[in-house]
Amino acid sequence: MGTESNIKLLDENGLRLDGRNEMELRPIKIETNVLERADGSAFIEWGGNKIIVSVYGPREAYPKHTQDIDKAVIKARYNMAAFSVDERKRPGPDRRSVEISKVISEALSSAVMVEQFPRTQVDVFIEVIQADAGTRIAGLTAASVALAAAGIPMRDMVVGCTAGKVDGKIVLDLSKEEDNFGQADLPMAVLSRSGEVVLVQMDGDLSVEEFNHATDMILDATKRIAQIQRDALVARYSVETQGGE
Amino acid sequence: MGTESNIKLLDENGLRLDGRNEMELRPIKIETNVLERADGSAFIEWGGNKIIVSVYGPREAYPKHTQDIDKAVIKARYNMAAFSVDERKRPGPDRRSVEISKVISEALSSAVMVEQFPRTQVDVFIEVIQADAGTRIAGLTAASVALAAAGIPMRDMVVGCTAGKVDGKIVLDLSKEEDNFGQADLPMAVLSRSGEVVLVQMDGDLSVEEFNHATDMILDATKRIAQIQRDALVARYSVETQGGE
Amino acid sequence: MGTESNIKLLDENGLRLDGRNEMELRPIKIETNVLERADGSAFIEWGGNKIIVSVYGPREAYPKHTQDIDKAVIKARYNMAAFSVDERKRPGPDRRSVEISKVISEALSSAVMVEQFPRTQVDVFIEVIQADAGTRIAGLTAASVALAAAGIPMRDMVVGCTAGKVDGKIVLDLSKEEDNFGQADLPMAVLSRSGEVVLVQMDGDLSVEEFNHATDMILDATKRIAQIQRDALVARYSVETQGGE
Amino acid sequence: MPKDASGILSEIKKGYIINQLKNGKRGDGRSPEEFRKITIIPDYVKRAQGSAYVMLGDTKIIAGIKIEQGEPFPDTPNQGVLTTNVEMLPMAFPTFEPGPPNEDTIEIARVVDRGIREAKTVDLKKLVIEPGKKVWIVFIDIDVIDFDGNLIDACTLGALTALKTAVVKAEGMDEFKLPVDNLPISVTMVKIGNTLLCDPSVEEEQMAEARITVSTTEDGHIRAMQKGKVGSLSIDEIKNAISISLKVGSALRETYIR
Amino acid sequence: MPKDASGILSEIKKGYIINQLKNGKRGDGRSPEEFRKITIIPDYVKRAQGSAYVMLGDTKIIAGIKIEQGEPFPDTPNQGVLTTNVEMLPMAFPTFEPGPPNEDTIEIARVVDRGIREAKTVDLKKLVIEPGKKVWIVFIDIDVIDFDGNLIDACTLGALTALKTAVVKAEGMDEFKLPVDNLPISVTMVKIGNTLLCDPSVEEEQMAEARITVSTTEDGHIRAMQKGKVGSLSIDEIKNAISISLKVGSALRETYIR
Amino acid sequence: MPKDASGILSEIKKGYIINQLKNGKRGDGRSPEEFRKITIIPDYVKRAQGSAYVMLGDTKIIAGIKIEQGEPFPDTPNQGVLTTNVEMLPMAFPTFEPGPPNEDTIEIARVVDRGIREAKTVDLKKLVIEPGKKVWIVFIDIDVIDFDGNLIDACTLGALTALKTAVVKAEGMDEFKLPVDNLPISVTMVKIGNTLLCDPSVEEEQMAEARITVSTTEDGHIRAMQKGKVGSLSIDEIKNAISISLKVGSALRETYIR
């Protein structure tokens, strides 16, 4: 977690800097098929985050030695635009984005019916246009929608949320200031129906009780977010129907 | 174009810093087959420029996915020696040399009968030993000679020249100071017989009239330079004949 | 050779900073099969040097175009741990380690019966855990043991030693200070039985007589070091026998 | 330039397009000098100092400006620094690959940069903090997220809009609008058969023999040119391209860059 | 994660291991929560400022600390810098390749780093020489020389031991022990069938569906977590993993990190 | 080392060369200790601070010197810096590839550098501008443009000639000749059969079992040595190589480096 500071993140009523209470999510909006070329795509606005995800595949895995004879390989690539953060981000992968790409790839692999497409790969490109804390979870949540929009067979959707500790209190969906100056950060993602955890990372300082409290809040929130995912996919189909297909 | 400055580039008689008038080329000398290993080579001195070009091919294009089933691929690689410029140039390609390599490759592709050699590549290596403004055009002009010297079938020769604007006046074949402190730079290359343009780039500030005047000057100059190309190729053959082959 | 300095490297009795006389080696200890995964391995302590060598192969040479249809390719890779030297060494190969890897590969190629394994490669990984002058020779000496321990057929062992000039006198097996502040460094390695030289490099300032004296000392020392190599290999086999195989 | 998804533009399609052109019509019904629909959303990325989202037909790019303090180049101690970078993201087209910029990307970035630089759009002399030591560095970064041809013009429009909205700020300093003036409009054309087509789609780019970009400023002057692709152009075609660029560019400026 | 030498773990072997697990026994006879034999040799590399050689079963790593002067990060001018790098040397496993760190290596280094960083093990505030200008940079470098699974725990043990023995020194300055406190113990488990197995061997890692690492400090708090691999874990399994980590970690701390 | 154009030196050619050698004659008629024709054009690149064009038979290289201000190495604050870089340009040989230097190139550059460095040819102590802060950095860059073997000797001759003509200059400072003295001559030999051949051609290099380079100075001392290639040399052969190098090197110095 970030730097210690004297910034008070909760006011006397327990409200957060942006006025939310501890259980409150920032506004979330998901839109599908925002790009022409991709096989599927999604755009998510989550608080100040703006993230575009595009999906290509299944297509032949390349180079050949990366092929899995039993299943498709899910290759997520998380990338931040140079202008997405306060200090310009030099183009190209850094150690942080490599790690995030890995855990997102693993999380999505649980959801896709990879065994249906041996020797192929499914590319999931996640571009963070504007970053505002929680980009990996927002990107993963949108990626799941983009995969569905691409028509990739999935056994379940992946949906995630973050909780954390701020001024000693567990709160949902950290903002940028809370991420920078809080005491713990717990991003988690689950399979929508089964509730099985496909991504969890944590850093900071949590007691076991705090951890349990945080996961309860996250699980509750993922139900709400899953609904937004479903709405986005439905909206797309209804729009298509109107379009006369 | 370069920096503004108070340097006067034309004297009261309209003559340039090196004494040339506006229509005058710097001295140009081309020599062929200066290297043993290459399939063809040429050396050009053009003002203070010293450039060596070597040609290999047609040879199998590698890696395979770069092969074109319909024609040969012309791969020019423009490179500056570390000691060719005032401040040491770090070895390896930079963005400028990548762009120049691309436009030279494209220009030469128009001239070579690429359809005769499907799946092959022709490598054209252009090494700037000493740089003195106009290296891309000098290198391209020499490359055309080197291709011919290598016996690569060509439908026409490529020949180029630069014009520019200096103290508000259009002049031919910019010198280094004129390039650094002038107001426009227009490198252009044509097919020798047809006069079709195969390379044109421009930067600076030209009115349409100035552009037209500049191209007239360039087209006139390319005729003179084409003669130097032909002489170089003839000289080579005559020398070979004298040698008894 | 290193920097000039006022450091006296020999005392009034001609003894060196660590108390050795001119002919004396630092303590050397070799142990075999210290790693589980490698096909063969060796650990050498030579003065303050600690070096681990592991061998894999013969295995199919990769990428394919590196295969030699007549023989195995020996690929040594000399690498220094980041913490092995006083100032942290940035991970990855530098020009020095590339050169050392090359001369070690060549030296080992003379000793291995490479003609028995066409199209394969034998990988020899040399990791310098702690560096204390003479690492290339210590690594090469251990590499020869690791190859034998891996069961790779060899026509002879490679064994090496360094001599140098210190305060104007030829001495054996330079220490770190002697390497830094001496006047010459001569690492050499030979085939154990034939005495043929498979590695020699030199830098500094040696007269012909000094060179001859230095090589005499080295050749004498390699006989002693070869015995340590043999003891290490025997110890390993005897241990294995005790283990009941 | 990338091929279409299958890697090859089918001969049938190509024949159809050329045939259409004989009747003065392009595949999508446009006239030769007509641009596709342009939508520009300025200030799209709040965290950037200036930004724009540009849709040019199905081509979509996002341009963002970052302005940081740094050292001037040794040969221009009294000027700020301007740098343009384009990322052809692998999300934008099936054959685009991750990794450092390739020659296509570099060419595009350099042509966009050249137009802006030569028009002296950004007054770099006003970006000096301490002469020879500390200046403002203006980074123009452009993400290509959906590709349907004509990146040079889309990126130029994005860069200009982003520059126009950009603000220079730093802790303990007064913020000020980035000094921007004299905006160059680039117009890119390809030659198919004997026709010059403005704002080529990806299919038109693939089948074209030659490409030419002309950047002009409001004074009717040319600021940058770049011929691309393997084919040639006659001098007359180039002169024609210049006059088209002046005419079409002037309309674009009026509509989108005021 | 690398496959075994032949690239594939045979189905037969896999069946055997799963069968054994039904009887509560692992392939090598350990119980699910049992670590393999641990041997730690502190101060193994004299030339480093701190170091340790760790054997965890057949996994062997060497950790070394270098401490050098350098600039602080702009956003933390009053702190030293801590950086963790792991090298999965090609000597350690048949399929490891030379070259820059791949995603596996980066993940391991970052999880090790996170545990130490979040426990505030190294007091970075005491590593300032001149605020905003010059601080101590602590490099934790770890060489993996023999690989048989569970690098995260082996590397954490190595890093902690090396940090504990580390001394800060430079010419003309008083040397002092690196300020180290509050050591996090990481415990890594994999899920095979319905069982969580601590300290997985390479074979167990290869056949496992999911992996989870929990780093805890002596106060019973969690400092870092990381789920790995393609499979999922239930919330209850994660809670179980936390309680195992606290129990097993506490024993490890007692035995090896006092 | 590269193979010839076809990638393999034909067995027939090889047999012929060995047969010739039994009669003391090399393929091109030279005696074993004879160098090919050497042509050196000093000051070939006016824009460099020093330069030379060297033809050694059909091998052609261009050496250029650049001298810039920079920081000294921390462990030698009172010395300038010397650095040698060789580019085996792809134009020089059919199998040379573009890209960063490979192990062959690095070895050649380091052996050339070692000879010059160990002979203390450039007086680095005279290249200090401000001790510990600012010194002159001497870049020796060598372009190999045509390759027919024996790059080490060709590059050494080029580097020495370029250094001898080099001038140190900067705005606002008095220019002075680069302080150069005690020039090392390198002589490279290959062993074919039982013969040591000086100045090997590319074919001789390809078929040779071993290669050895000995650099000597006018005082008859050895300054650098390097054995190359897979084969071995006896101690007597090495001693012989040293005496050949002294003899031949002395003649080369007299003729070309005065």
Coordinates of N, CA, C and O in Angstrom, one line a residue, chain F residues 49-50 62 100 120 125 128 142 170 182 186 192 197:
Chain F
Q49 N 36.8 13.1 -35.5 CA 38.0 13.8 -34.9 C 39.3 13.1 -35.3 O 40.4 13.7 -35.2
G50 N 39.2 11.9 -35.8 CA 40.3 11.1 -36.4 C 39.7 10.0 -37.1 O 38.6 9.5 -36.8
I62 N 36.5 0.9 -41.9 CA 36.7 2.4 -41.7 C 36.6 2.6 -40.2 O 35.6 2.2 -39.5
P100 N 22.2 -6.0 -32.9 CA 23.3 -5.8 -31.9 C 24.4 -6.7 -32.1 O 24.3 -7.8 -32.6
K120 N 48.7 1.2 -23.1 CA 48.5 2.6 -22.6 C 48.8 3.6 -23.7 O 49.4 4.7 -23.6
K125 N 45.1 9.9 -18.5 CA 45.2 10.8 -17.4 C 45.2 12.3 -17.9 O 44.9 13.2 -17.2
V128 N 41.3 14.5 -18.4 CA 40.4 14.9 -17.3 C 40.1 16.4 -17.5 O 41.0 17.2 -17.6
I142 N 34.3 1.3 -35.4 CA 34.9 0.7 -36.6 C 33.7 0.1 -37.4 O 33.0 -0.8 -36.9
A170 N 36.5 21.4 -28.4 CA 35.1 21.7 -28.0 C 35.0 23.3 -28.0 O 36.0 24.0 -27.9
N182 N 53.2 4.8 -27.9 CA 53.4 3.3 -27.6 C 52.3 2.5 -28.3 O 51.4 1.9 -27.7
S186 N 49.0 -5.7 -33.6 CA 48.5 -7.1 -33.4 C 48.8 -7.9 -34.6 O 48.7 -7.4 -35.7
I192 N 46.8 -24.2 -39.5 CA 46.2 -25.2 -40.5 C 47.2 -26.3 -40.6 O 48.4 -26.0 -41.0
L197 N 49.7 -19.5 -40.0 CA 49.6 -18.6 -41.1 C 49.2 -17.2 -40.6 O 48.2 -17.0 -40.0

